Short mmCIF file of C-alpha atoms in Angstrom, two decimals:
data_model
loop_
_atom_site.label_atom_id
_atom_site.label_comp_id
_atom_site.label_asym_id
_atom_site.label_seq_id
_atom_site.Cartn_x
_atom_site.Cartn_y
_atom_site.Cartn_z
CA MET A 201 -11.47 4.72 -19.95
CA GLN A 202 -10.53 0.96 -19.71
CA MET A 203 -9.02 -0.78 -16.74
CA HIS A 204 -5.41 -1.88 -17.07
CA LYS A 205 -4.71 -5.42 -17.91
CA THR A 206 -3.33 -7.48 -15.05
CA ASP A 207 -0.74 -9.47 -17.17
CA HIS A 208 2.61 -8.08 -17.75
CA PRO A 209 3.92 -9.01 -21.43
CA MET A 210 7.53 -9.36 -21.80
CA PRO A 211 8.94 -6.11 -22.89
CA ASN A 212 11.56 -5.84 -25.68
CA ILE A 213 14.97 -4.96 -24.81
CA ASP A 214 15.08 -1.24 -25.05
CA LEU A 215 17.94 0.63 -26.42
CA PRO A 216 19.31 2.36 -23.31
CA LEU A 217 19.34 -0.98 -21.51
CA ALA A 218 21.07 -2.84 -24.43
CA GLN A 219 23.75 0.01 -24.44
CA ASP A 220 24.12 -0.30 -20.76
CA ILE A 221 24.67 -4.21 -20.94
CA VAL A 222 27.30 -3.66 -23.55
CA ARG A 223 29.10 -1.01 -21.62
CA ARG A 224 29.19 -3.02 -18.38
CA THR A 225 30.17 -6.33 -19.77
CA MET A 226 33.01 -4.98 -21.94
CA HIS A 227 34.49 -3.51 -18.81
CA ILE A 228 35.10 -7.08 -17.56
CA ILE A 229 36.04 -8.94 -20.81
CA PRO A 230 38.37 -8.17 -23.65
CA PHE A 231 35.86 -8.88 -26.43
CA SER A 232 33.37 -7.05 -28.28
CA VAL A 233 29.72 -7.62 -27.03
CA ASN A 234 26.51 -7.39 -29.09
CA VAL A 235 22.99 -7.26 -27.64
CA ILE A 236 20.43 -8.41 -30.24
CA ASP A 237 16.65 -8.31 -30.13
CA ALA A 238 14.14 -11.04 -30.52
CA ARG A 239 14.12 -10.35 -34.30
CA GLY A 240 17.92 -10.74 -34.67
CA VAL A 241 18.66 -7.02 -35.08
CA ILE A 242 21.78 -5.63 -33.32
CA LEU A 243 20.62 -3.00 -30.76
CA ALA A 244 23.94 -2.17 -29.19
CA SER A 245 27.43 -3.29 -29.94
CA GLY A 246 31.13 -2.88 -29.07
CA ASP A 247 31.48 -2.09 -32.74
CA PRO A 248 29.13 0.81 -33.36
CA GLN A 249 29.06 0.19 -37.17
CA ARG A 250 27.18 -3.03 -36.59
CA VAL A 251 24.21 -1.39 -34.77
CA GLY A 252 20.99 -1.98 -36.85
CA ASP A 253 22.44 -4.94 -38.79
CA LEU A 254 20.84 -8.35 -38.92
CA HIS A 255 22.85 -10.87 -36.92
CA PRO A 256 22.74 -14.37 -38.78
CA GLY A 257 24.29 -16.14 -35.68
CA ALA A 258 21.78 -14.64 -33.26
CA GLN A 259 18.90 -15.45 -35.63
CA LEU A 260 20.05 -19.10 -35.62
CA ALA A 261 20.19 -18.98 -31.80
CA LEU A 262 16.72 -17.71 -31.72
CA ALA A 263 15.45 -20.38 -34.07
CA ARG A 264 17.17 -23.14 -32.15
CA ARG A 265 16.39 -21.68 -28.72
CA ALA A 266 19.92 -22.65 -27.72
CA SER A 267 23.48 -21.26 -27.90
CA VAL A 268 25.22 -21.16 -31.28
CA GLU A 269 28.97 -20.93 -31.86
CA ILE A 270 30.35 -19.55 -35.07
CA GLY A 271 33.80 -20.68 -36.10
CA ALA A 272 35.72 -20.48 -39.23
CA ALA A 273 33.83 -23.14 -41.16
CA ASP A 274 30.57 -21.69 -40.13
CA MET A 275 31.54 -18.22 -41.44
CA ALA A 276 32.03 -19.60 -44.78
CA ARG A 277 28.60 -20.91 -45.12
CA LEU A 278 26.86 -18.12 -43.29
CA PRO A 279 27.86 -14.82 -45.13
CA GLY A 280 27.91 -11.71 -42.85
CA THR A 281 28.83 -13.68 -39.75
CA ARG A 282 31.71 -13.29 -37.52
CA ALA A 283 33.44 -15.76 -35.21
CA GLY A 284 31.93 -15.81 -31.72
CA ILE A 285 29.28 -17.35 -29.61
CA ASN A 286 25.60 -16.38 -29.40
CA LEU A 287 23.72 -16.98 -26.20
CA PRO A 288 19.89 -16.61 -25.89
CA LEU A 289 18.83 -14.12 -23.01
CA THR A 290 16.13 -15.71 -20.98
CA VAL A 291 14.05 -13.89 -18.24
CA ARG A 292 11.43 -15.91 -16.51
CA GLY A 293 11.46 -18.69 -18.94
CA GLU A 294 10.95 -16.39 -21.99
CA ILE A 295 13.74 -15.61 -24.71
CA CYS A 296 13.83 -11.86 -25.20
CA GLY A 297 17.05 -11.58 -27.15
CA VAL A 298 20.62 -12.78 -27.70
CA LEU A 299 23.96 -11.87 -26.26
CA GLY A 300 26.82 -12.27 -28.89
CA LEU A 301 30.48 -12.23 -28.04
CA THR A 302 32.81 -11.61 -30.90
CA GLY A 303 35.88 -13.72 -31.04
CA GLU A 304 37.17 -17.18 -31.59
CA PRO A 305 34.80 -19.48 -29.76
CA ASP A 306 37.59 -21.36 -27.80
CA ALA A 307 38.76 -17.90 -26.42
CA VAL A 308 35.34 -16.29 -25.57
CA ARG A 309 33.62 -19.42 -24.42
CA GLN A 310 35.05 -19.05 -20.84
CA PHE A 311 33.28 -15.64 -20.54
CA GLY A 312 29.91 -16.71 -22.03
CA GLU A 313 27.99 -17.82 -18.97
CA LEU A 314 29.34 -15.14 -16.79
CA VAL A 315 28.37 -12.36 -19.18
CA ARG A 316 24.98 -13.92 -19.85
CA ALA A 317 24.20 -14.12 -16.16
CA MET A 318 25.13 -10.46 -15.75
CA ALA A 319 23.02 -9.43 -18.77
CA GLU A 320 20.00 -11.56 -17.58
CA MET A 321 20.22 -10.10 -14.12
CA MET A 322 20.01 -6.48 -15.58
CA LEU A 323 16.99 -7.55 -17.67
CA GLU A 324 15.28 -9.02 -14.65
CA GLN A 325 15.88 -5.84 -12.74
CA ALA A 326 14.45 -3.85 -15.65
CA ARG A 327 11.37 -6.02 -15.56
CA LEU A 328 10.93 -5.58 -11.98
CA VAL A 329 11.07 -1.85 -12.33
CA SER A 330 8.70 -1.89 -15.12
CA GLU A 331 6.23 -4.02 -13.01
CA LEU A 332 6.56 -1.75 -10.16
CA GLN A 333 5.82 1.32 -12.15
CA HIS A 334 2.86 -0.62 -13.81
CA GLU A 335 1.40 -1.43 -10.39
CA LYS A 336 1.95 2.14 -9.21
CA ARG A 337 -0.03 3.51 -12.21
CA TYR A 338 -2.69 0.89 -11.68
CA ARG A 339 -3.07 1.96 -8.11
CA GLU A 340 -3.12 5.64 -8.97
CA GLU A 341 -5.72 5.17 -11.64
CA PHE A 342 -7.87 3.44 -9.13
CA VAL A 343 -7.82 6.30 -6.75
CA PHE A 344 -8.33 8.78 -9.61
CA GLN A 345 -11.48 6.82 -10.52
CA LEU A 346 -12.76 6.88 -6.92
CA VAL A 347 -12.44 10.77 -6.97
CA TYR A 348 -13.85 11.50 -10.40
CA ARG A 349 -15.92 8.34 -11.37
CA THR A 350 -15.52 8.82 -15.05
CA GLY A 351 -17.98 6.11 -16.03
CA ILE A 352 -16.31 2.85 -15.13
CA SER A 353 -19.00 0.43 -13.87
CA ASP A 354 -19.15 -0.56 -10.19
CA ALA A 355 -18.44 -4.18 -11.25
CA SER A 356 -15.42 -3.07 -12.91
CA MET A 357 -14.26 -1.02 -9.96
CA GLN A 358 -14.99 -3.86 -7.56
CA ALA A 359 -12.94 -6.18 -9.78
CA TRP A 360 -10.13 -3.52 -9.77
CA ALA A 361 -10.34 -3.25 -6.00
CA ALA A 362 -9.99 -7.09 -5.55
CA ARG A 363 -6.93 -7.04 -8.00
CA LEU A 364 -5.36 -4.43 -5.46
CA ALA A 365 -6.41 -6.56 -2.43
CA VAL A 366 -8.55 -3.62 -1.30
CA ASP A 367 -11.51 -4.91 0.84
CA LEU A 368 -14.30 -2.51 -0.01
CA ARG A 369 -16.11 -3.48 3.38
CA VAL A 370 -13.47 -1.84 5.33
CA PRO A 371 -14.16 1.84 6.14
CA ARG A 372 -11.51 4.21 4.62
CA ALA A 373 -10.97 7.98 4.83
CA MET A 374 -9.65 10.24 2.11
CA PHE A 375 -6.93 12.56 2.95
CA VAL A 376 -6.41 15.41 0.57
CA LEU A 377 -3.11 17.33 0.55
CA GLU A 378 -3.54 20.59 -1.19
CA ILE A 379 -1.22 23.39 -2.24
CA PRO A 380 -3.82 26.21 -2.52
CA ALA A 381 -1.76 28.55 -4.63
CA ALA A 382 -0.48 26.01 -7.10
CA GLY A 383 -2.45 27.14 -10.02
CA ASP A 384 -1.62 30.77 -9.50
CA GLY A 385 2.05 30.72 -10.64
CA PRO A 386 3.63 30.15 -14.11
CA GLY A 387 4.29 26.83 -15.73
CA GLU A 388 7.45 26.41 -14.16
CA ARG A 389 5.99 26.64 -10.64
CA LEU A 390 3.36 24.07 -11.67
CA ASP A 391 6.18 21.62 -12.74
CA GLN A 392 8.03 22.35 -9.57
CA VAL A 393 4.98 21.55 -7.49
CA LEU A 394 4.14 18.39 -9.26
CA THR A 395 7.80 17.10 -8.84
CA GLN A 396 7.50 17.86 -5.11
CA LEU A 397 4.17 16.10 -4.83
CA GLN A 398 5.66 13.05 -6.62
CA GLN A 399 8.41 13.11 -4.14
CA VAL A 400 5.89 13.24 -1.23
CA GLN A 401 4.04 10.30 -2.82
CA SER A 402 7.39 8.37 -2.97
CA ASP A 403 8.25 9.30 0.68
CA LEU A 404 4.75 8.27 1.98
CA SER A 405 4.79 5.06 0.06
CA ALA A 406 8.08 4.04 1.37
CA ARG A 407 6.86 4.56 4.88
CA TRP A 408 3.39 3.23 4.42
CA PRO A 409 3.30 0.81 1.42
CA SER A 410 -0.32 0.06 1.88
CA LEU A 411 -1.43 3.66 1.20
CA LEU A 412 -3.37 4.24 -2.04
CA MET A 413 -2.28 7.62 -3.59
CA ALA A 414 -2.76 9.70 -6.69
CA VAL A 415 -2.02 13.25 -7.87
CA VAL A 416 -5.62 14.04 -9.12
CA SER A 417 -5.00 17.71 -10.11
CA PRO A 418 -2.21 20.33 -10.10
CA GLY A 419 -1.33 20.87 -6.47
CA GLU A 420 -3.48 18.01 -5.10
CA LEU A 421 -2.48 14.61 -3.76
CA VAL A 422 -5.16 12.30 -2.55
CA LEU A 423 -4.53 9.38 -0.09
CA LEU A 424 -6.80 6.53 0.75
CA ASP A 425 -6.31 4.92 4.14
CA ALA A 426 -8.32 2.61 6.35
CA PHE A 427 -9.93 4.24 9.42
CA PRO A 428 -12.59 3.16 11.95
CA ALA A 429 -16.16 4.48 11.26
CA SER A 430 -17.44 3.61 14.69
CA GLY A 431 -16.40 3.93 18.25
CA PRO A 432 -16.09 6.73 20.84
CA GLN A 433 -15.96 10.05 18.87
CA GLN A 434 -13.30 11.62 21.07
CA ALA A 435 -10.98 8.62 20.67
CA ARG A 436 -11.33 8.59 16.98
CA ALA A 437 -10.87 12.32 16.72
CA ALA A 438 -7.66 12.00 18.64
CA GLN A 439 -6.65 9.10 16.27
CA ALA A 440 -7.42 11.27 13.22
CA ARG A 441 -5.25 14.26 14.67
CA GLN A 442 -2.32 11.73 15.12
CA ARG A 443 -2.70 10.38 11.60
CA LEU A 444 -2.93 13.96 10.07
CA LEU A 445 0.10 15.00 11.99
CA GLU A 446 2.30 11.90 10.81
CA LEU A 447 1.23 12.29 7.17
CA HIS A 448 1.77 16.03 7.30
CA GLN A 449 5.20 15.82 8.78
CA VAL A 450 6.40 13.50 6.04
CA ALA A 451 4.89 15.55 3.23
CA GLN A 452 6.32 19.00 4.47
CA GLN A 453 9.84 17.55 4.23
CA ALA A 454 9.51 17.51 0.47
CA LEU A 455 7.39 20.60 -0.10
CA THR A 456 8.47 24.13 -0.52
CA PRO A 457 5.14 26.00 -0.66
CA PRO A 458 2.85 25.65 2.36
CA ALA A 459 0.19 22.90 2.08
CA THR A 460 -2.86 21.78 4.06
CA LEU A 461 -3.93 18.26 4.73
CA SER A 462 -7.51 17.48 5.36
CA MET A 463 -9.26 14.20 6.30
CA GLY A 464 -12.84 13.25 5.32
CA VAL A 465 -15.38 11.01 6.83
CA ALA A 466 -14.54 7.24 6.94
CA LEU A 467 -16.99 5.14 5.05
CA PRO A 468 -16.86 1.64 3.39
CA GLY A 469 -17.53 1.06 -0.32
CA LEU A 470 -16.98 2.77 -3.65
CA ASP A 471 -19.42 5.53 -3.00
CA GLY A 472 -18.11 5.96 0.42
CA ALA A 473 -14.68 6.62 -0.77
CA THR A 474 -16.00 9.28 -3.18
CA ALA A 475 -18.15 10.84 -0.45
CA SER A 476 -15.06 10.84 1.79
CA TYR A 477 -13.02 12.90 -0.74
CA GLU A 478 -15.85 15.43 -1.01
CA SER A 479 -16.18 15.78 2.66
CA ALA A 480 -12.27 16.14 2.90
CA LYS A 481 -12.40 18.86 0.33
CA GLN A 482 -15.20 20.66 2.19
CA THR A 483 -13.49 20.08 5.59
CA ALA A 484 -10.49 21.95 4.17
CA ARG A 485 -12.58 24.88 3.00
CA VAL A 486 -14.41 25.24 6.26
CA GLY A 487 -11.20 24.95 8.19
CA ARG A 488 -9.18 27.41 6.28
CA ALA A 489 -11.98 29.87 6.56
CA ARG A 490 -12.00 29.46 10.34
CA ASP A 491 -8.14 29.56 10.80
CA ALA A 492 -6.03 30.35 7.74
CA GLY A 493 -2.82 29.68 9.65
CA GLN A 494 -3.71 25.98 10.50
CA ALA A 495 -2.24 23.15 8.30
CA THR A 496 -4.43 20.10 9.11
CA PHE A 497 -8.21 19.74 9.40
CA SER A 498 -10.33 16.72 10.41
CA TYR A 499 -13.92 16.09 9.59
CA LEU A 500 -14.32 14.44 13.05
CA GLU A 501 -13.59 17.91 14.54
CA LEU A 502 -15.58 19.94 12.02
CA SER A 503 -18.36 17.66 11.20
CA LEU A 504 -21.19 19.98 12.05
CA PRO A 505 -20.02 23.03 10.19
CA VAL A 506 -18.91 20.79 7.23
CA LEU A 507 -22.46 19.20 7.23
CA LEU A 508 -24.00 22.70 7.42
CA SER A 509 -21.90 24.15 4.77
CA GLY A 510 -24.08 22.94 2.04
CA LEU A 511 -26.88 25.18 3.48
CA GLN A 512 -25.60 28.39 1.92
CA ALA A 513 -28.57 29.41 -0.29
CA GLY A 514 -32.29 29.52 -0.03
CA TRP A 515 -34.71 30.93 2.49
CA GLN A 516 -33.67 28.59 5.20
CA ALA A 517 -29.99 29.80 5.15
CA GLU A 518 -31.33 33.40 5.17
CA GLN A 519 -33.48 32.79 8.10
CA LEU A 520 -30.45 31.42 10.05
CA ARG A 521 -28.34 34.38 9.06
CA GLN A 522 -31.01 36.60 10.30
CA THR A 523 -30.61 35.22 13.69
CA LEU A 524 -27.29 36.88 14.04
CA ALA A 525 -27.94 39.88 11.97
CA ARG A 526 -28.72 42.33 14.88
CA LEU A 527 -25.97 40.91 17.00
CA GLN A 528 -23.38 41.30 14.24
CA ALA A 529 -24.56 44.89 13.54
CA HIS A 530 -24.22 45.89 17.12
CA ASP A 531 -20.98 44.15 17.49
CA ARG A 532 -19.45 45.40 14.28
CA LYS A 533 -16.50 47.35 15.73
CA SER A 534 -15.27 45.33 18.73
CA GLY A 535 -16.67 41.75 18.00
CA THR A 536 -16.96 41.38 21.79
CA LEU A 537 -20.30 39.68 21.81
CA MET A 538 -19.60 37.26 18.95
CA ARG A 539 -16.42 36.27 20.64
CA THR A 540 -18.21 35.83 23.87
CA LEU A 541 -21.00 33.78 22.22
CA ALA A 542 -18.35 31.49 20.50
CA ALA A 543 -16.47 30.97 23.82
CA TRP A 544 -19.71 30.24 25.68
CA PHE A 545 -20.55 27.41 23.25
CA ARG A 546 -16.93 26.12 23.13
CA HIS A 547 -17.03 25.77 26.80
CA HIS A 548 -20.33 23.89 26.84
CA SER A 549 -22.27 26.81 28.28
CA HIS A 550 -20.30 26.67 31.54
CA PRO A 551 -20.22 30.21 32.93
CA MET A 552 -17.02 29.99 34.99
CA ALA A 553 -15.16 28.18 32.40
CA THR A 554 -16.19 30.84 29.78
CA ALA A 555 -15.41 33.69 32.00
CA ARG A 556 -11.71 32.34 32.78
CA ALA A 557 -11.19 31.77 29.11
CA LEU A 558 -12.13 35.41 28.20
CA HIS A 559 -10.40 36.69 31.30
CA ILE A 560 -13.52 38.46 32.41
CA HIS A 561 -15.63 38.54 35.61
CA ARG A 562 -18.55 36.31 35.81
CA ASN A 563 -20.98 39.31 36.21
CA THR A 564 -19.51 40.64 32.77
CA LEU A 565 -20.29 37.37 31.25
CA ASP A 566 -23.85 37.42 32.44
CA TYR A 567 -24.31 40.97 31.26
CA ARG A 568 -23.12 39.95 27.78
CA LEU A 569 -25.18 36.89 27.49
CA GLN A 570 -28.23 38.98 28.45
CA LYS A 571 -27.27 41.56 25.73
CA ILE A 572 -27.00 38.56 23.20
CA ALA A 573 -30.31 37.38 24.11
CA GLU A 574 -31.88 40.72 23.91
CA LEU A 575 -30.31 41.38 20.41
CA THR A 576 -31.26 37.95 18.92
CA GLY A 577 -34.66 37.72 20.59
CA LEU A 578 -33.73 34.20 21.78
CA ASP A 579 -33.83 32.62 25.25
CA LEU A 580 -30.55 31.10 25.95
CA ASP A 581 -32.11 28.81 28.53
CA GLU A 582 -34.35 27.23 25.94
CA THR A 583 -32.84 24.14 24.14
CA ASP A 584 -34.37 25.09 20.77
CA ASP A 585 -33.25 28.66 20.96
CA ARG A 586 -29.83 27.70 21.98
CA LEU A 587 -29.62 25.27 19.23
CA LEU A 588 -30.80 27.72 16.67
CA LEU A 589 -28.18 30.17 17.76
CA TYR A 590 -25.46 27.56 17.66
CA VAL A 591 -26.30 26.41 14.13
CA ALA A 592 -26.46 30.09 12.95
CA LEU A 593 -22.98 30.58 14.44
CA GLN A 594 -21.77 27.52 12.56
CA LEU A 595 -22.84 28.99 9.28
CA ASN A 596 -20.94 32.21 10.18
CA GLU A 597 -17.57 30.81 8.90
CA GLY A 598 -15.58 33.34 10.62
CA ALA A 599 -16.80 32.27 14.02
CA PRO A 600 -13.81 30.68 15.81
CA VAL A 601 -15.93 27.97 17.78
CA TYR A 602 -13.41 25.30 17.35
CA ASN A 603 -10.10 26.91 17.16
CA GLY A 604 -10.03 28.92 20.34
CA GLY A 605 -10.81 32.48 19.20
CA SER A 606 -9.46 35.57 20.84
CA THR A 607 -9.17 35.83 24.53
CA GLU A 608 -9.61 39.24 26.49
CA LYS A 609 -7.18 40.66 29.03
CA THR A 610 -9.34 43.54 30.12
CA GLY A 611 -9.74 42.36 33.73
CA MET A 612 -12.86 42.82 35.73
CA GLN A 613 -15.49 44.95 33.95
#
């Protein structure tokens, strides 16, 4: 796949635009109007029978690069012409066609400049729309390449970034908006989802023009945004939560199906952006497994389970799972001990805070922790044993360490 060129060649006047020019101008003048392309062919006319004909007067205006009037004497020596004036249409210094007004030159001359100014304004607007669409596609393709890296060299990607004024030294985070069930429905549903994602993209761009975005697969919109990679973790996590909330609130206004928004790790460089996308996807998988009802997930709040999520196979993973095997077998019906362990870690091993969160007596908590130690064979006072248990709990995707878990209202036991 090749990079887009950065220049914008002057587009030809397309048929719908030519017809629009004729329709609008003939509302304000009592003469037939012709729009002729750069070859001298009539594209649109107040006289439909002339569409597709060569226009000698327009060809002469194109050759001279100046207005040409056709009177009675000219009609005699230029077969096929009609009386009127022919005005070159110029946009940004380039002639792209001719505007013809049919009628005696003395009668139509007074309308010429007014109608030409109106037509050129419409052509300029069309040019601007074309450039904006080109720029939008250019930005989208850049994001797509960051996600999938289809073989474009780093040097070309760096030049592409420079063209978009993207400083690759600035850390950026990928945000991934996903509609998980987008691929499950019929084609009509996919079309609806795509239309809604495009509306989300438009809404987000209107509010934050610097955002780089692209729909990279059915039901998946990716955003690239600057985000600090250093500083106090707690402050950055709060900033990430706020940014996720802002983006998700705007997105949900245009979406019918439920969607999740995840944020990856903030890193600089091309490879950093790609890694951020992968971490955002994994953050979403881990987050949804822990709390299917949550809509936003941040790598900064799930970094450890996300980093450990790659450890799902091999003897190391099996050994870690064995750490909790006896505890889970004993706890299969009630889940009491697993909830207690999760709450204990969530409250930084503080016994009183853990007991209050679980609505149990401190003695009950001590009994449960002793039972956990007995079943796992680990000493909860030893740092290594405690860390081993914590990591094992992270690999147990259902453990609600970060999302609150269930509380108990059983009173003193």
